[in-house]
Short mmCIF file of N, CA and C in Angstrom, two decimals:
data_model
loop_
_atom_site.label_atom_id
_atom_site.label_comp_id
_atom_site.label_asym_id
_atom_site.label_seq_id
_atom_site.Cartn_x
_atom_site.Cartn_y
_atom_site.Cartn_z
N MET A 1 9.37 44.34 -9.63
CA MET A 1 8.71 43.30 -8.88
C MET A 1 9.50 43.07 -7.59
N PRO A 2 8.81 43.09 -6.44
CA PRO A 2 9.54 42.92 -5.18
C PRO A 2 9.99 41.47 -5.00
N VAL A 3 11.13 41.33 -4.37
CA VAL A 3 11.69 40.02 -4.12
C VAL A 3 11.21 39.53 -2.76
N CYS A 4 10.73 38.27 -2.70
CA CYS A 4 10.29 37.68 -1.44
C CYS A 4 11.51 37.28 -0.63
N THR A 5 11.45 37.55 0.64
CA THR A 5 12.54 37.09 1.49
C THR A 5 12.24 35.66 1.93
N ALA A 6 13.27 34.88 1.99
CA ALA A 6 13.12 33.47 2.34
C ALA A 6 12.83 33.33 3.83
N CYS A 7 12.04 32.35 4.17
CA CYS A 7 11.73 32.06 5.57
C CYS A 7 13.00 31.60 6.27
N PRO A 8 13.32 32.18 7.41
CA PRO A 8 14.51 31.71 8.12
C PRO A 8 14.28 30.32 8.71
N ILE A 9 15.28 29.48 8.58
CA ILE A 9 15.18 28.10 9.05
C ILE A 9 16.23 27.91 10.14
N ALA A 10 15.76 27.40 11.30
CA ALA A 10 16.67 27.11 12.40
C ALA A 10 16.21 25.81 13.06
N PRO A 11 16.57 24.67 12.49
CA PRO A 11 16.15 23.40 13.10
C PRO A 11 16.89 23.12 14.40
N SER A 12 16.21 22.45 15.30
CA SER A 12 16.85 22.06 16.55
C SER A 12 17.86 20.95 16.27
N ALA A 13 18.63 20.59 17.28
CA ALA A 13 19.65 19.55 17.09
C ALA A 13 19.00 18.21 16.74
N ALA A 14 17.89 17.90 17.39
CA ALA A 14 17.19 16.64 17.10
C ALA A 14 16.62 16.66 15.68
N GLU A 15 16.07 17.80 15.28
CA GLU A 15 15.53 17.91 13.91
C GLU A 15 16.65 17.80 12.88
N ARG A 16 17.78 18.39 13.20
CA ARG A 16 18.91 18.34 12.26
C ARG A 16 19.40 16.89 12.07
N VAL A 17 19.45 16.14 13.16
CA VAL A 17 19.86 14.73 13.07
C VAL A 17 18.86 13.96 12.22
N ARG A 18 17.58 14.18 12.47
CA ARG A 18 16.54 13.49 11.70
C ARG A 18 16.59 13.89 10.22
N LEU A 19 16.81 15.17 9.95
CA LEU A 19 16.91 15.65 8.56
C LEU A 19 18.10 15.00 7.84
N LYS A 20 19.22 14.87 8.54
CA LYS A 20 20.39 14.23 7.92
C LYS A 20 20.13 12.77 7.61
N LYS A 21 19.43 12.08 8.53
CA LYS A 21 19.07 10.69 8.26
C LYS A 21 18.15 10.59 7.06
N MET A 22 17.22 11.53 6.95
CA MET A 22 16.29 11.52 5.82
C MET A 22 17.03 11.85 4.53
N ALA A 23 17.94 12.82 4.58
CA ALA A 23 18.61 13.29 3.37
C ALA A 23 19.62 12.30 2.83
N TYR A 24 20.24 11.52 3.71
CA TYR A 24 21.31 10.65 3.26
C TYR A 24 21.04 9.17 3.51
N GLY A 25 19.85 8.85 3.99
CA GLY A 25 19.49 7.46 4.24
C GLY A 25 19.20 6.72 2.95
N HIS A 26 19.64 5.49 2.88
CA HIS A 26 19.46 4.70 1.67
C HIS A 26 18.04 4.16 1.53
N LYS A 27 17.33 4.06 2.63
CA LYS A 27 15.97 3.51 2.59
C LYS A 27 14.90 4.60 2.61
N THR A 28 15.30 5.85 2.56
CA THR A 28 14.35 6.96 2.56
C THR A 28 13.77 7.15 1.17
N GLU A 29 12.48 7.45 1.11
CA GLU A 29 11.85 7.73 -0.18
C GLU A 29 12.55 8.92 -0.84
N HIS A 30 12.60 8.90 -2.15
CA HIS A 30 13.30 9.95 -2.89
C HIS A 30 12.71 11.33 -2.59
N ARG A 31 11.39 11.43 -2.58
CA ARG A 31 10.78 12.75 -2.36
C ARG A 31 11.10 13.30 -0.99
N LEU A 32 11.15 12.45 0.05
CA LEU A 32 11.52 12.92 1.38
C LEU A 32 13.00 13.29 1.45
N ARG A 33 13.82 12.56 0.72
CA ARG A 33 15.24 12.85 0.67
C ARG A 33 15.48 14.24 0.07
N VAL A 34 14.77 14.54 -1.01
CA VAL A 34 14.93 15.85 -1.66
C VAL A 34 14.46 16.96 -0.74
N ARG A 35 13.33 16.76 -0.08
CA ARG A 35 12.78 17.78 0.82
C ARG A 35 13.73 18.04 1.99
N ALA A 36 14.31 16.98 2.54
CA ALA A 36 15.24 17.14 3.67
C ALA A 36 16.49 17.89 3.23
N ARG A 37 16.96 17.61 2.02
CA ARG A 37 18.15 18.33 1.53
C ARG A 37 17.86 19.81 1.33
N VAL A 38 16.68 20.12 0.86
CA VAL A 38 16.29 21.54 0.70
C VAL A 38 16.34 22.24 2.06
N VAL A 39 15.79 21.60 3.09
CA VAL A 39 15.76 22.20 4.42
C VAL A 39 17.17 22.33 4.99
N LEU A 40 18.01 21.32 4.77
CA LEU A 40 19.39 21.41 5.27
C LEU A 40 20.16 22.54 4.59
N HIS A 41 19.96 22.71 3.28
CA HIS A 41 20.59 23.84 2.58
C HIS A 41 20.08 25.16 3.14
N ALA A 42 18.77 25.23 3.41
CA ALA A 42 18.19 26.46 3.95
C ALA A 42 18.71 26.75 5.35
N ALA A 43 18.95 25.69 6.13
CA ALA A 43 19.48 25.87 7.48
C ALA A 43 20.89 26.44 7.46
N ARG A 44 21.62 26.22 6.37
CA ARG A 44 22.97 26.78 6.24
C ARG A 44 22.93 28.25 5.80
N GLY A 45 21.73 28.79 5.59
CA GLY A 45 21.58 30.20 5.24
C GLY A 45 21.61 30.49 3.76
N ARG A 46 21.46 29.48 2.92
CA ARG A 46 21.49 29.68 1.48
C ARG A 46 20.17 30.26 0.99
N SER A 47 20.22 30.97 -0.10
CA SER A 47 19.01 31.55 -0.68
C SER A 47 18.24 30.48 -1.45
N ASN A 48 16.96 30.77 -1.69
CA ASN A 48 16.13 29.84 -2.45
C ASN A 48 16.67 29.62 -3.85
N ALA A 49 17.13 30.69 -4.48
CA ALA A 49 17.64 30.59 -5.85
C ALA A 49 18.89 29.69 -5.89
N ARG A 50 19.75 29.84 -4.91
CA ARG A 50 20.97 29.01 -4.88
C ARG A 50 20.63 27.54 -4.62
N ILE A 51 19.68 27.30 -3.71
CA ILE A 51 19.25 25.92 -3.43
C ILE A 51 18.64 25.30 -4.68
N ALA A 52 17.83 26.07 -5.39
CA ALA A 52 17.20 25.58 -6.62
C ALA A 52 18.26 25.22 -7.66
N ARG A 53 19.27 26.06 -7.79
CA ARG A 53 20.35 25.80 -8.74
C ARG A 53 21.13 24.55 -8.36
N GLU A 54 21.47 24.42 -7.08
CA GLU A 54 22.30 23.30 -6.64
C GLU A 54 21.55 21.97 -6.66
N THR A 55 20.26 22.00 -6.39
CA THR A 55 19.51 20.74 -6.35
C THR A 55 18.81 20.41 -7.66
N GLY A 56 18.72 21.38 -8.55
CA GLY A 56 18.04 21.15 -9.83
C GLY A 56 16.53 21.21 -9.72
N LEU A 57 16.03 21.77 -8.64
CA LEU A 57 14.59 21.91 -8.44
C LEU A 57 14.11 23.27 -8.92
N HIS A 58 12.84 23.40 -9.08
CA HIS A 58 12.25 24.69 -9.44
C HIS A 58 12.25 25.59 -8.20
N LEU A 59 12.36 26.87 -8.42
CA LEU A 59 12.39 27.84 -7.32
C LEU A 59 11.13 27.75 -6.46
N ASP A 60 9.98 27.56 -7.07
CA ASP A 60 8.73 27.46 -6.31
C ASP A 60 8.72 26.21 -5.42
N THR A 61 9.33 25.13 -5.88
CA THR A 61 9.40 23.91 -5.09
C THR A 61 10.26 24.14 -3.84
N VAL A 62 11.38 24.78 -4.02
CA VAL A 62 12.26 25.09 -2.89
C VAL A 62 11.53 26.00 -1.91
N ARG A 63 10.85 27.00 -2.41
CA ARG A 63 10.11 27.94 -1.58
C ARG A 63 9.02 27.21 -0.78
N ARG A 64 8.34 26.27 -1.43
CA ARG A 64 7.26 25.54 -0.78
C ARG A 64 7.78 24.72 0.40
N TRP A 65 8.85 23.94 0.20
CA TRP A 65 9.32 23.05 1.26
C TRP A 65 10.01 23.82 2.37
N ARG A 66 10.64 24.90 2.03
CA ARG A 66 11.25 25.74 3.05
C ARG A 66 10.16 26.37 3.93
N GLY A 67 9.12 26.86 3.28
CA GLY A 67 8.01 27.47 4.02
C GLY A 67 7.25 26.47 4.86
N ARG A 68 7.03 25.27 4.34
CA ARG A 68 6.31 24.25 5.09
C ARG A 68 7.09 23.83 6.33
N PHE A 69 8.43 23.71 6.20
CA PHE A 69 9.24 23.36 7.37
C PHE A 69 9.22 24.48 8.39
N ALA A 70 9.28 25.72 7.92
CA ALA A 70 9.26 26.86 8.83
C ALA A 70 7.94 26.91 9.61
N GLN A 71 6.85 26.49 8.98
CA GLN A 71 5.54 26.52 9.65
C GLN A 71 5.33 25.33 10.58
N ALA A 72 5.62 24.11 10.09
CA ALA A 72 5.20 22.90 10.82
C ALA A 72 6.35 22.00 11.24
N GLY A 73 7.57 22.34 10.94
CA GLY A 73 8.68 21.49 11.32
C GLY A 73 8.76 20.24 10.45
N LEU A 74 9.21 19.13 11.03
CA LEU A 74 9.38 17.89 10.27
C LEU A 74 8.06 17.35 9.71
N SER A 75 6.98 17.56 10.44
CA SER A 75 5.68 17.06 9.95
C SER A 75 5.23 17.82 8.71
N GLY A 76 5.76 19.01 8.46
CA GLY A 76 5.42 19.77 7.27
C GLY A 76 6.02 19.19 6.00
N LEU A 77 7.00 18.30 6.14
CA LEU A 77 7.63 17.70 4.96
C LEU A 77 6.85 16.49 4.43
N LYS A 78 5.88 16.01 5.21
CA LYS A 78 5.07 14.87 4.76
C LYS A 78 4.06 15.35 3.72
N ASP A 79 3.58 14.41 2.94
CA ASP A 79 2.54 14.73 1.97
C ASP A 79 1.25 15.09 2.70
N ARG A 80 0.54 16.05 2.17
CA ARG A 80 -0.75 16.42 2.74
C ARG A 80 -1.80 15.44 2.28
N GLN A 81 -2.88 15.40 3.05
CA GLN A 81 -4.00 14.54 2.68
C GLN A 81 -4.59 15.05 1.37
N ARG A 82 -4.81 14.15 0.44
CA ARG A 82 -5.37 14.53 -0.85
C ARG A 82 -6.84 14.17 -0.89
N CYS A 83 -7.55 14.96 -1.63
CA CYS A 83 -8.97 14.66 -1.78
C CYS A 83 -9.11 13.50 -2.77
N GLY A 84 -10.21 12.87 -2.75
CA GLY A 84 -10.44 11.76 -3.65
C GLY A 84 -11.72 11.04 -3.27
N ARG A 85 -12.01 10.06 -4.03
CA ARG A 85 -13.22 9.30 -3.79
C ARG A 85 -13.07 8.49 -2.50
N PRO A 86 -14.09 8.53 -1.64
CA PRO A 86 -13.98 7.74 -0.41
C PRO A 86 -14.02 6.25 -0.71
N ALA A 87 -13.48 5.48 0.18
CA ALA A 87 -13.44 4.03 -0.01
C ALA A 87 -14.85 3.45 -0.04
N SER A 88 -15.07 2.52 -0.95
CA SER A 88 -16.38 1.89 -1.07
C SER A 88 -16.57 0.77 -0.06
N PHE A 89 -15.48 0.16 0.37
CA PHE A 89 -15.55 -0.97 1.28
C PHE A 89 -14.66 -0.69 2.48
N THR A 90 -15.09 -1.20 3.61
CA THR A 90 -14.31 -1.03 4.84
C THR A 90 -13.20 -2.07 4.87
N PRO A 91 -12.16 -1.84 5.66
CA PRO A 91 -11.11 -2.85 5.80
C PRO A 91 -11.64 -4.18 6.35
N LEU A 92 -12.69 -4.11 7.17
CA LEU A 92 -13.29 -5.33 7.70
C LEU A 92 -13.91 -6.16 6.58
N GLN A 93 -14.59 -5.51 5.64
CA GLN A 93 -15.17 -6.23 4.51
C GLN A 93 -14.08 -6.88 3.67
N ALA A 94 -13.00 -6.17 3.44
CA ALA A 94 -11.89 -6.73 2.65
C ALA A 94 -11.30 -7.95 3.37
N ALA A 95 -11.13 -7.85 4.68
CA ALA A 95 -10.58 -8.97 5.44
C ALA A 95 -11.52 -10.17 5.41
N GLU A 96 -12.83 -9.92 5.46
CA GLU A 96 -13.79 -11.03 5.41
C GLU A 96 -13.75 -11.74 4.06
N VAL A 97 -13.61 -10.97 2.99
CA VAL A 97 -13.53 -11.59 1.66
C VAL A 97 -12.23 -12.37 1.51
N GLU A 98 -11.12 -11.83 2.02
CA GLU A 98 -9.86 -12.55 1.96
C GLU A 98 -9.93 -13.85 2.77
N ALA A 99 -10.58 -13.79 3.92
CA ALA A 99 -10.74 -15.01 4.73
C ALA A 99 -11.62 -16.02 4.01
N LEU A 100 -12.64 -15.53 3.35
CA LEU A 100 -13.52 -16.42 2.58
C LEU A 100 -12.74 -17.11 1.46
N ALA A 101 -11.86 -16.37 0.81
CA ALA A 101 -11.08 -16.94 -0.30
C ALA A 101 -10.06 -17.96 0.19
N CYS A 102 -9.70 -17.91 1.47
CA CYS A 102 -8.74 -18.87 2.00
C CYS A 102 -9.39 -20.21 2.36
N TRP A 103 -10.71 -20.23 2.50
CA TRP A 103 -11.41 -21.49 2.76
C TRP A 103 -11.64 -22.23 1.46
N LEU A 104 -11.76 -23.53 1.55
CA LEU A 104 -12.10 -24.32 0.38
C LEU A 104 -13.54 -24.04 0.00
N PRO A 105 -13.86 -23.96 -1.28
CA PRO A 105 -15.24 -23.68 -1.68
C PRO A 105 -16.23 -24.72 -1.15
N ALA A 106 -15.83 -25.97 -1.06
CA ALA A 106 -16.73 -27.02 -0.58
C ALA A 106 -17.14 -26.78 0.87
N GLU A 107 -16.26 -26.18 1.66
CA GLU A 107 -16.58 -25.89 3.06
C GLU A 107 -17.62 -24.78 3.17
N SER A 108 -17.76 -23.98 2.13
CA SER A 108 -18.77 -22.93 2.11
C SER A 108 -20.06 -23.40 1.44
N GLY A 109 -20.06 -24.63 0.99
CA GLY A 109 -21.25 -25.14 0.33
C GLY A 109 -21.30 -24.80 -1.15
N VAL A 110 -20.20 -24.34 -1.70
CA VAL A 110 -20.14 -23.99 -3.12
C VAL A 110 -19.54 -25.19 -3.86
N PRO A 111 -20.21 -25.69 -4.91
CA PRO A 111 -19.70 -26.90 -5.59
C PRO A 111 -18.56 -26.60 -6.56
N LEU A 112 -17.45 -26.14 -6.02
CA LEU A 112 -16.26 -25.83 -6.83
C LEU A 112 -15.05 -26.50 -6.21
N SER A 113 -14.04 -26.76 -7.02
CA SER A 113 -12.79 -27.28 -6.46
C SER A 113 -11.85 -26.14 -6.08
N ARG A 114 -11.99 -24.98 -6.75
CA ARG A 114 -11.14 -23.81 -6.45
C ARG A 114 -11.96 -22.54 -6.61
N TRP A 115 -11.49 -21.50 -5.93
CA TRP A 115 -12.10 -20.18 -6.10
C TRP A 115 -11.44 -19.47 -7.29
N SER A 116 -12.21 -18.74 -8.06
CA SER A 116 -11.64 -17.73 -8.95
C SER A 116 -11.98 -16.41 -8.27
N CYS A 117 -11.82 -15.28 -8.93
CA CYS A 117 -12.12 -14.01 -8.26
C CYS A 117 -13.60 -13.65 -8.28
N SER A 118 -14.33 -14.15 -9.25
CA SER A 118 -15.74 -13.79 -9.31
C SER A 118 -16.58 -14.56 -8.29
N GLU A 119 -16.19 -15.79 -7.98
CA GLU A 119 -16.97 -16.58 -7.02
C GLU A 119 -16.93 -16.01 -5.60
N PRO A 120 -15.77 -15.61 -5.06
CA PRO A 120 -15.81 -14.98 -3.72
C PRO A 120 -16.61 -13.68 -3.71
N ALA A 121 -16.61 -12.95 -4.84
CA ALA A 121 -17.41 -11.72 -4.90
C ALA A 121 -18.89 -12.06 -4.80
N ARG A 122 -19.33 -13.08 -5.53
CA ARG A 122 -20.73 -13.50 -5.45
C ARG A 122 -21.08 -14.06 -4.08
N GLU A 123 -20.17 -14.84 -3.52
CA GLU A 123 -20.41 -15.42 -2.20
C GLU A 123 -20.47 -14.34 -1.13
N ALA A 124 -19.66 -13.30 -1.25
CA ALA A 124 -19.69 -12.19 -0.30
C ALA A 124 -21.02 -11.46 -0.37
N ALA A 125 -21.55 -11.28 -1.58
CA ALA A 125 -22.86 -10.65 -1.73
C ALA A 125 -23.96 -11.55 -1.15
N ARG A 126 -23.84 -12.86 -1.35
CA ARG A 126 -24.83 -13.80 -0.84
C ARG A 126 -24.83 -13.82 0.69
N ARG A 127 -23.65 -13.70 1.30
CA ARG A 127 -23.54 -13.72 2.76
C ARG A 127 -23.85 -12.37 3.39
N GLY A 128 -24.00 -11.34 2.59
CA GLY A 128 -24.31 -10.02 3.13
C GLY A 128 -23.10 -9.23 3.58
N ILE A 129 -21.92 -9.63 3.16
CA ILE A 129 -20.71 -8.88 3.52
C ILE A 129 -20.74 -7.51 2.83
N ALA A 130 -21.15 -7.50 1.57
CA ALA A 130 -21.31 -6.26 0.80
C ALA A 130 -22.41 -6.49 -0.22
N PRO A 131 -23.20 -5.46 -0.54
CA PRO A 131 -24.30 -5.67 -1.49
C PRO A 131 -23.82 -6.06 -2.89
N PHE A 132 -22.75 -5.44 -3.35
CA PHE A 132 -22.19 -5.79 -4.66
C PHE A 132 -20.69 -5.59 -4.60
N MET A 133 -19.98 -6.49 -5.23
CA MET A 133 -18.53 -6.40 -5.27
C MET A 133 -18.06 -6.98 -6.60
N SER A 134 -17.15 -6.29 -7.25
CA SER A 134 -16.67 -6.78 -8.54
C SER A 134 -15.52 -7.77 -8.34
N ALA A 135 -15.32 -8.59 -9.35
CA ALA A 135 -14.23 -9.56 -9.31
C ALA A 135 -12.88 -8.85 -9.29
N SER A 136 -12.78 -7.70 -9.97
CA SER A 136 -11.51 -6.98 -9.99
C SER A 136 -11.15 -6.43 -8.61
N THR A 137 -12.16 -6.07 -7.82
CA THR A 137 -11.91 -5.62 -6.45
C THR A 137 -11.35 -6.76 -5.62
N VAL A 138 -11.96 -7.93 -5.74
CA VAL A 138 -11.47 -9.11 -5.02
C VAL A 138 -10.05 -9.45 -5.47
N ARG A 139 -9.80 -9.38 -6.77
CA ARG A 139 -8.46 -9.68 -7.31
C ARG A 139 -7.42 -8.72 -6.73
N ARG A 140 -7.77 -7.44 -6.64
CA ARG A 140 -6.85 -6.44 -6.11
C ARG A 140 -6.54 -6.71 -4.64
N TRP A 141 -7.58 -7.04 -3.85
CA TRP A 141 -7.36 -7.34 -2.44
C TRP A 141 -6.49 -8.58 -2.25
N LEU A 142 -6.76 -9.60 -3.03
CA LEU A 142 -5.98 -10.83 -2.90
C LEU A 142 -4.54 -10.62 -3.36
N ALA A 143 -4.35 -9.80 -4.39
CA ALA A 143 -3.00 -9.53 -4.88
C ALA A 143 -2.17 -8.75 -3.86
N GLN A 144 -2.82 -7.90 -3.08
CA GLN A 144 -2.10 -7.13 -2.06
C GLN A 144 -1.48 -8.06 -1.02
N ASP A 145 -2.14 -9.17 -0.72
CA ASP A 145 -1.63 -10.11 0.26
C ASP A 145 -1.04 -11.36 -0.37
N ALA A 146 -0.85 -11.33 -1.68
CA ALA A 146 -0.25 -12.44 -2.43
C ALA A 146 -1.02 -13.75 -2.23
N LEU A 147 -2.34 -13.65 -2.18
CA LEU A 147 -3.18 -14.83 -2.07
C LEU A 147 -3.63 -15.24 -3.46
N LYS A 148 -3.55 -16.55 -3.75
CA LYS A 148 -3.97 -17.06 -5.06
C LYS A 148 -4.80 -18.32 -4.86
N PRO A 149 -6.07 -18.14 -4.48
CA PRO A 149 -6.88 -19.33 -4.21
C PRO A 149 -7.14 -20.17 -5.45
N TRP A 150 -7.04 -19.61 -6.64
CA TRP A 150 -7.27 -20.37 -7.86
C TRP A 150 -6.14 -21.35 -8.14
N GLN A 151 -5.01 -21.21 -7.42
CA GLN A 151 -3.91 -22.15 -7.58
C GLN A 151 -3.92 -23.23 -6.50
N HIS A 152 -4.84 -23.14 -5.57
CA HIS A 152 -4.92 -24.12 -4.49
C HIS A 152 -5.56 -25.39 -5.01
N ARG A 153 -4.93 -26.50 -4.78
CA ARG A 153 -5.46 -27.77 -5.26
C ARG A 153 -6.13 -28.48 -4.09
N SER A 154 -7.44 -28.40 -4.07
CA SER A 154 -8.17 -28.95 -2.93
C SER A 154 -8.21 -30.46 -2.94
N TRP A 155 -7.99 -31.10 -4.06
CA TRP A 155 -8.05 -32.57 -4.09
C TRP A 155 -6.88 -33.21 -3.38
N ILE A 156 -5.81 -32.47 -3.16
CA ILE A 156 -4.66 -33.01 -2.44
C ILE A 156 -4.99 -33.16 -0.95
N PHE A 157 -5.76 -32.23 -0.43
CA PHE A 157 -6.10 -32.23 0.99
C PHE A 157 -7.50 -32.82 1.14
N ILE A 158 -7.57 -34.09 1.35
CA ILE A 158 -8.84 -34.79 1.41
C ILE A 158 -9.44 -34.62 2.80
N THR A 159 -10.66 -34.12 2.83
CA THR A 159 -11.31 -33.88 4.11
C THR A 159 -12.48 -34.83 4.35
N ASP A 160 -12.83 -35.62 3.39
CA ASP A 160 -13.94 -36.55 3.52
C ASP A 160 -13.51 -37.75 4.36
N PRO A 161 -14.19 -38.02 5.50
CA PRO A 161 -13.78 -39.15 6.34
C PRO A 161 -14.01 -40.50 5.67
N GLY A 162 -14.94 -40.60 4.73
CA GLY A 162 -15.21 -41.86 4.06
C GLY A 162 -14.49 -42.01 2.73
N PHE A 163 -13.44 -41.24 2.54
CA PHE A 163 -12.74 -41.27 1.25
C PHE A 163 -12.08 -42.62 0.98
N ARG A 164 -11.47 -43.20 2.00
CA ARG A 164 -10.76 -44.47 1.79
C ARG A 164 -11.69 -45.54 1.22
N LEU A 165 -12.88 -45.65 1.76
CA LEU A 165 -13.82 -46.66 1.27
C LEU A 165 -14.25 -46.37 -0.16
N LYS A 166 -14.50 -45.08 -0.43
CA LYS A 166 -14.95 -44.70 -1.78
C LYS A 166 -13.83 -44.90 -2.80
N ALA A 167 -12.62 -44.51 -2.44
CA ALA A 167 -11.50 -44.58 -3.37
C ALA A 167 -10.94 -45.99 -3.51
N ALA A 168 -11.13 -46.82 -2.50
CA ALA A 168 -10.57 -48.18 -2.55
C ALA A 168 -11.11 -48.98 -3.72
N ARG A 169 -12.39 -48.80 -4.02
CA ARG A 169 -12.96 -49.53 -5.14
C ARG A 169 -12.29 -49.15 -6.44
N VAL A 170 -11.97 -47.90 -6.61
CA VAL A 170 -11.36 -47.44 -7.86
C VAL A 170 -9.85 -47.70 -7.86
N LEU A 171 -9.20 -47.45 -6.75
CA LEU A 171 -7.74 -47.57 -6.70
C LEU A 171 -7.27 -49.02 -6.69
N ASP A 172 -8.10 -49.96 -6.27
CA ASP A 172 -7.70 -51.37 -6.25
C ASP A 172 -7.76 -52.02 -7.63
N LEU A 173 -8.30 -51.33 -8.60
CA LEU A 173 -8.39 -51.91 -9.95
C LEU A 173 -7.02 -52.03 -10.51
#
């Protein structure tokens, strides 16, 4: 079986500096750190088998990242676009639902003191933001921005201008 020759790697000085930051940076993702180390080992003229032994990676993995860097440079070390199901909702729709959840339900004409996740989904469908939206989708969007409208206590923030007159009869007892 013929042996494949390794792609020669010769990073520029700027690429080498960037690779070292990636390989030894504390805030770099682990996968990028490993890929940068593979390329730095390859730049020193080491064989794929030796790099695989020293890093504990599979030979095919070393071959892949070395080849990708040889073809595309630093941009070759990034993850490629993966196929998958296209997004059902646009970012604008998600932002509109999040904004809706930040308003008090009474301001939207909904007779509730707080939003749960199913009510903004229904309200979004009623307003025409999206034809159908599940409560779990709304929950996921709100969790991404750490919004919890079900914990908002709307009775603390009184917006009724005639509240004093209405409450005085009860509170004066």
